[in-house]
XYZ file of C-alpha atoms in Angstrom:
353
model
C -0.023 0.010 0.148
C 1.538 3.257 -1.008
C 2.501 5.506 1.883
C 0.755 8.775 2.555
C 2.232 12.117 2.069
C 2.955 12.813 5.571
C 5.218 9.620 5.749
C 7.095 10.437 2.650
C 10.758 11.690 3.508
C 11.040 13.506 0.287
C 8.398 16.025 1.620
C 8.980 19.598 0.683
C 9.996 22.297 3.095
C 6.678 23.864 2.959
C 4.540 20.551 3.447
C 2.814 19.736 6.760
C 5.555 17.002 8.061
C 8.263 19.692 7.695
C 6.324 22.871 9.372
C 7.807 21.869 12.551
C 11.406 23.183 11.309
C 12.356 26.717 10.196
C 12.723 27.161 6.246
C 16.445 27.778 5.589
C 18.028 29.630 2.709
C 19.248 26.092 1.642
C 15.523 25.141 1.255
C 14.940 28.352 -0.832
C 18.039 27.680 -3.126
C 16.783 24.059 -3.744
C 13.422 25.174 -4.555
C 14.325 27.853 -7.175
C 17.304 25.968 -8.488
C 19.937 28.617 -7.413
C 22.895 28.437 -5.114
C 22.402 29.320 -1.445
C 25.168 32.059 -1.928
C 22.799 33.589 -4.459
C 19.779 33.331 -2.214
C 21.771 35.045 0.459
C 22.463 38.188 -1.829
C 19.054 38.424 -2.910
C 17.470 38.300 0.816
C 20.307 40.806 1.961
C 19.347 42.979 -0.944
C 22.844 43.187 -2.071
C 24.108 43.833 -5.767
C 24.911 41.076 -8.118
C 21.811 38.719 -9.044
C 19.994 40.247 -12.194
C 16.431 41.376 -11.777
C 14.775 38.182 -13.110
C 16.737 36.286 -10.602
C 16.012 38.189 -7.658
C 12.113 38.114 -8.469
C 12.203 34.220 -8.603
C 14.138 34.003 -5.136
C 11.714 36.549 -3.433
C 8.860 34.308 -4.888
C 10.319 31.070 -3.638
C 10.972 32.581 -0.236
C 7.494 33.871 0.144
C 6.067 30.296 -1.418
C 8.031 28.502 1.197
C 7.400 30.937 4.144
C 11.023 31.828 4.631
C 11.653 34.172 7.432
C 15.092 35.071 8.400
C 16.294 33.576 11.598
C 17.123 37.025 13.384
C 18.666 35.356 16.810
C 20.909 33.145 14.923
C 22.382 36.096 12.882
C 22.734 38.151 16.238
C 24.933 35.277 17.589
C 27.189 35.255 14.716
C 27.777 38.965 14.823
C 30.242 40.500 17.152
C 27.597 43.516 17.137
C 23.993 43.342 17.230
C 23.521 46.865 15.986
C 20.483 47.249 17.868
C 18.954 50.140 19.456
C 16.689 49.793 22.624
C 13.839 51.922 22.850
C 11.677 52.228 25.879
C 8.284 54.243 25.838
C 4.797 53.860 27.701
C 2.389 53.764 25.179
C 0.127 56.210 27.019
C 0.726 59.475 24.788
C 0.563 59.991 21.069
C 3.808 61.758 20.854
C 5.619 58.672 21.522
C 3.892 56.636 18.931
C 4.979 59.456 16.425
C 8.517 59.526 17.605
C 8.734 55.524 17.681
C 7.510 55.590 13.773
C 10.092 58.335 12.881
C 12.804 56.280 14.766
C 12.776 53.472 12.549
C 13.728 54.888 9.314
C 16.489 56.983 11.218
C 17.925 53.617 12.841
C 17.827 52.077 9.115
C 19.349 54.785 7.600
C 22.444 54.448 10.163
C 22.414 50.777 9.766
C 20.671 50.017 13.221
C 17.624 48.080 13.886
C 15.063 48.621 16.839
C 14.066 46.616 19.596
C 10.905 48.205 21.510
C 10.388 47.518 25.246
C 7.300 49.030 26.771
C 6.953 50.358 30.292
C 3.480 48.985 31.863
C 2.038 49.556 35.305
C 3.235 45.996 35.978
C 6.465 46.246 34.213
C 9.057 48.790 35.895
C 11.622 50.858 34.205
C 14.506 49.017 35.633
C 13.063 45.700 34.254
C 12.456 47.088 30.841
C 15.975 48.705 30.767
C 17.413 45.220 32.009
C 15.764 43.134 29.436
C 16.710 45.580 26.461
C 20.188 45.552 27.676
C 19.816 41.460 27.845
C 18.799 41.565 24.049
C 22.168 42.850 23.315
C 21.060 46.324 22.784
C 23.996 48.728 22.196
C 22.372 51.844 23.208
C 19.135 52.926 24.717
C 16.758 55.403 23.680
C 14.212 56.449 26.559
C 11.079 58.299 25.450
C 9.187 60.959 27.743
C 9.431 58.649 30.979
C 9.055 60.176 34.328
C 11.961 61.836 35.263
C 13.526 59.161 37.380
C 16.488 59.793 39.727
C 19.579 60.730 37.846
C 21.823 58.381 39.529
C 19.689 55.532 38.162
C 20.330 56.540 34.422
C 23.767 57.343 35.060
C 24.613 54.111 36.081
C 22.816 52.486 33.355
C 24.859 54.927 31.058
C 27.974 53.277 32.197
C 26.900 50.196 30.487
C 25.425 51.327 27.353
C 24.927 54.908 25.899
C 21.494 56.410 26.981
C 19.606 59.074 24.944
C 16.420 60.767 26.229
C 13.721 62.032 23.885
C 11.232 64.611 25.261
C 12.883 64.627 28.757
C 16.011 65.755 30.301
C 17.110 64.478 33.588
C 20.827 65.805 33.405
C 22.236 62.425 34.486
C 25.892 62.045 33.820
C 26.843 60.208 30.592
C 23.396 60.654 29.057
C 22.140 62.652 25.934
C 18.932 64.500 25.482
C 16.868 65.880 22.824
C 13.800 68.040 23.421
C 11.723 70.500 22.386
C 11.968 74.173 24.217
C 8.619 73.754 26.055
C 8.799 76.964 27.782
C 8.757 78.741 24.666
C 6.046 76.605 22.814
C 3.579 77.564 25.319
C 4.812 81.126 25.756
C 4.027 81.272 21.677
C 0.490 80.089 22.339
C -0.352 82.437 25.235
C 1.332 85.524 22.820
C -1.128 84.211 20.081
C -4.165 84.690 22.409
C -3.062 87.787 23.767
C -2.659 88.864 19.983
C -6.341 87.773 19.316
C -7.277 90.082 22.299
C -7.475 87.360 25.191
C -6.337 88.266 28.878
C -8.346 85.756 30.931
C -6.124 82.705 29.862
C -6.019 79.424 32.023
C -3.341 76.849 31.701
C -4.161 73.075 32.709
C -0.719 71.710 33.378
C 0.786 68.522 32.963
C 1.640 67.717 36.710
C 5.089 66.250 37.076
C 5.191 64.394 33.614
C 8.195 65.402 31.314
C 8.318 68.695 29.797
C 5.202 69.918 32.309
C 7.074 71.948 34.528
C 8.651 74.095 31.503
C 5.282 74.570 30.084
C 3.973 75.669 33.253
C 7.019 78.195 33.862
C 6.399 79.287 29.964
C 2.830 80.148 30.651
C 3.698 82.148 33.459
C 6.262 84.057 32.007
C 4.084 84.859 29.048
C 1.208 86.207 31.354
C 3.795 88.117 33.171
C 5.282 89.602 29.981
C 2.131 90.521 28.416
C 1.168 92.326 31.789
C -1.780 89.953 33.015
C -0.013 88.243 35.620
C -3.248 89.112 37.948
C -5.119 86.917 35.511
C -2.812 83.757 35.624
C -3.956 80.449 37.087
C -2.986 76.855 36.786
C -5.385 73.936 37.174
C -3.687 70.626 37.753
C -3.795 68.062 35.247
C -1.773 65.707 33.039
C -1.501 64.399 29.616
C -4.721 62.771 29.303
C -8.197 63.354 27.993
C -9.379 62.667 31.279
C -7.682 65.481 32.967
C -9.042 67.886 30.390
C -12.377 66.832 31.102
C -12.127 67.451 35.003
C -10.319 70.903 34.494
C -13.426 71.653 32.210
C -15.622 70.815 34.589
C -14.081 72.828 37.224
C -14.558 76.004 35.104
C -17.961 75.030 34.355
C -18.853 75.193 37.831
C -18.084 78.938 38.148
C -20.001 81.725 37.398
C -17.768 83.150 34.586
C -15.442 81.048 32.349
C -12.113 82.245 31.163
C -11.839 83.342 27.358
C -9.132 80.992 26.654
C -7.515 77.718 27.862
C -3.913 76.285 27.096
C -3.871 72.725 27.952
C -0.822 70.402 28.764
C -1.082 68.680 25.612
C -3.563 68.005 22.678
C -5.198 65.069 24.702
C -5.923 67.195 27.599
C -7.173 69.822 25.077
C -9.630 67.451 23.519
C -10.984 66.635 26.977
C -11.397 70.315 27.606
C -13.103 70.952 24.243
C -15.244 67.971 24.263
C -16.656 68.639 27.986
C -17.215 72.380 26.992
C -19.100 71.582 23.766
C -21.663 68.851 25.638
C -22.079 72.011 28.233
C -23.328 74.162 25.341
C -20.028 76.208 25.506
C -18.978 76.897 21.975
C -15.154 76.829 20.768
C -13.968 79.130 19.859
C -16.914 81.526 20.025
C -17.106 81.280 23.930
C -13.755 79.627 24.944
C -10.585 79.339 22.865
C -8.273 76.395 23.272
C -4.734 75.680 22.536
C -2.874 72.270 22.872
C 0.570 71.019 22.476
C 2.451 68.179 20.468
C 0.432 68.907 17.245
C -0.576 65.100 17.247
C -2.958 63.503 14.716
C -5.909 64.209 17.094
C -5.107 67.925 16.811
C -5.852 67.920 13.031
C -9.160 66.048 13.223
C -11.757 68.150 11.480
C -14.155 68.507 14.444
C -11.209 69.663 16.829
C -9.214 71.570 14.354
C -6.740 72.405 17.084
C -4.093 75.377 17.527
C -1.510 73.529 18.982
C 2.487 73.701 19.652
C 4.158 71.515 16.973
C 6.923 69.198 17.928
C 9.375 68.095 15.206
C 9.423 64.181 16.174
C 11.194 63.393 13.024
C 14.157 65.647 13.960
C 14.142 64.375 17.362
C 14.162 60.935 16.027
C 17.270 61.857 13.644
C 19.289 63.483 16.569
C 18.543 60.719 18.985
C 19.805 58.014 16.602
C 22.736 60.136 15.675
C 23.635 60.651 19.428
C 23.685 57.039 19.879
C 25.898 56.392 16.885
C 28.373 59.089 17.759
C 29.128 57.381 21.241
C 29.066 53.706 19.577
C 30.802 54.457 16.191
C 32.600 57.563 16.514
C 33.953 57.440 20.058
C 32.176 60.557 21.657
C 32.127 60.832 25.474
C 30.980 64.164 26.464
C 27.232 64.589 26.939
C 25.170 66.197 24.323
C 21.617 67.957 24.769
C 19.860 69.470 22.189
C 17.018 71.942 22.549
C 14.661 72.403 19.387
C 12.518 75.250 18.671
C 8.665 74.603 18.638
C 6.556 76.227 16.154
C 2.878 77.138 16.509
C 0.354 75.407 14.408
C -2.606 77.853 14.144
C -6.004 76.237 13.334
C -9.741 77.199 14.017
C -9.596 76.460 18.029
C -8.705 79.867 18.541
C -10.144 83.117 17.912
C -10.866 86.800 19.112
C -13.026 86.749 22.397
C -16.589 87.918 21.528
C -17.193 91.658 22.331
C -19.270 91.019 25.458
C -16.440 88.779 27.081
């Protein structure tokens, strides 16, 4: 009786009997009818193979479900050429930065390994895991400003680059936006429109929040309206904007403008005011910070402070490369100038206000 296909030792690499083992370059070469060396050149996107052969090899690899054994490749390499990225997944700005880091790292010949900071996963654990995965440098995005001594100790092992924060820890580099200047620009814009009763919903103890608060107070002072200055406690979430707006709605008189800690906070302010029958910007102008994708949504169309996430990503990768490949040892701090993006959420106050 003929044996079934599952018992045939001549099964192809893509058959059910062989699915328990990883398809290799040798399997792809045998399937296409070329040498393993040629397959290696094609899959590494190196010059040599002609376009027709390259297409055949790529199609064969796809047919067999070939996937590169990254772990094995790393073990064979003296250097991993990996950059570890630690982020919280809580704020849109972090997502934008991670997206921008991928092409920046690829351009420099590096790959990214992502590590998420969660309520159940401490910063120390996440950093240890990234180092354990042979990451040659760490990029930290907008984390809470931890004790500099801790980061300095990590920086003794691998280069550390902070994005959107600055702890001043010895041995670390930092790239961030001038948060104080950004909020000053937002306040100055509102004053130019005719506003003087401007409230700030701040970001609490989160990275950049103190500078944004300082920028607000400085702008109110410079414009001669210090007596109107008021800071409401908040953070970088929609919920904090909702809470702040509800506090304002309990008063007999609303401010004519609100500068929120970031775009999500501003979104919470706008949504809560609108549901209470307060129009934006007719009754209350609202400005945010970050210029995230949320800010450009048609129903929000938020005036906001733009942060150049692409530029921050490029500088962060460059900082890591300078330490790893060029031997730089001195600390580097880059502070980027923000730009105000003006949309329809801000307008002159109504005459009766």
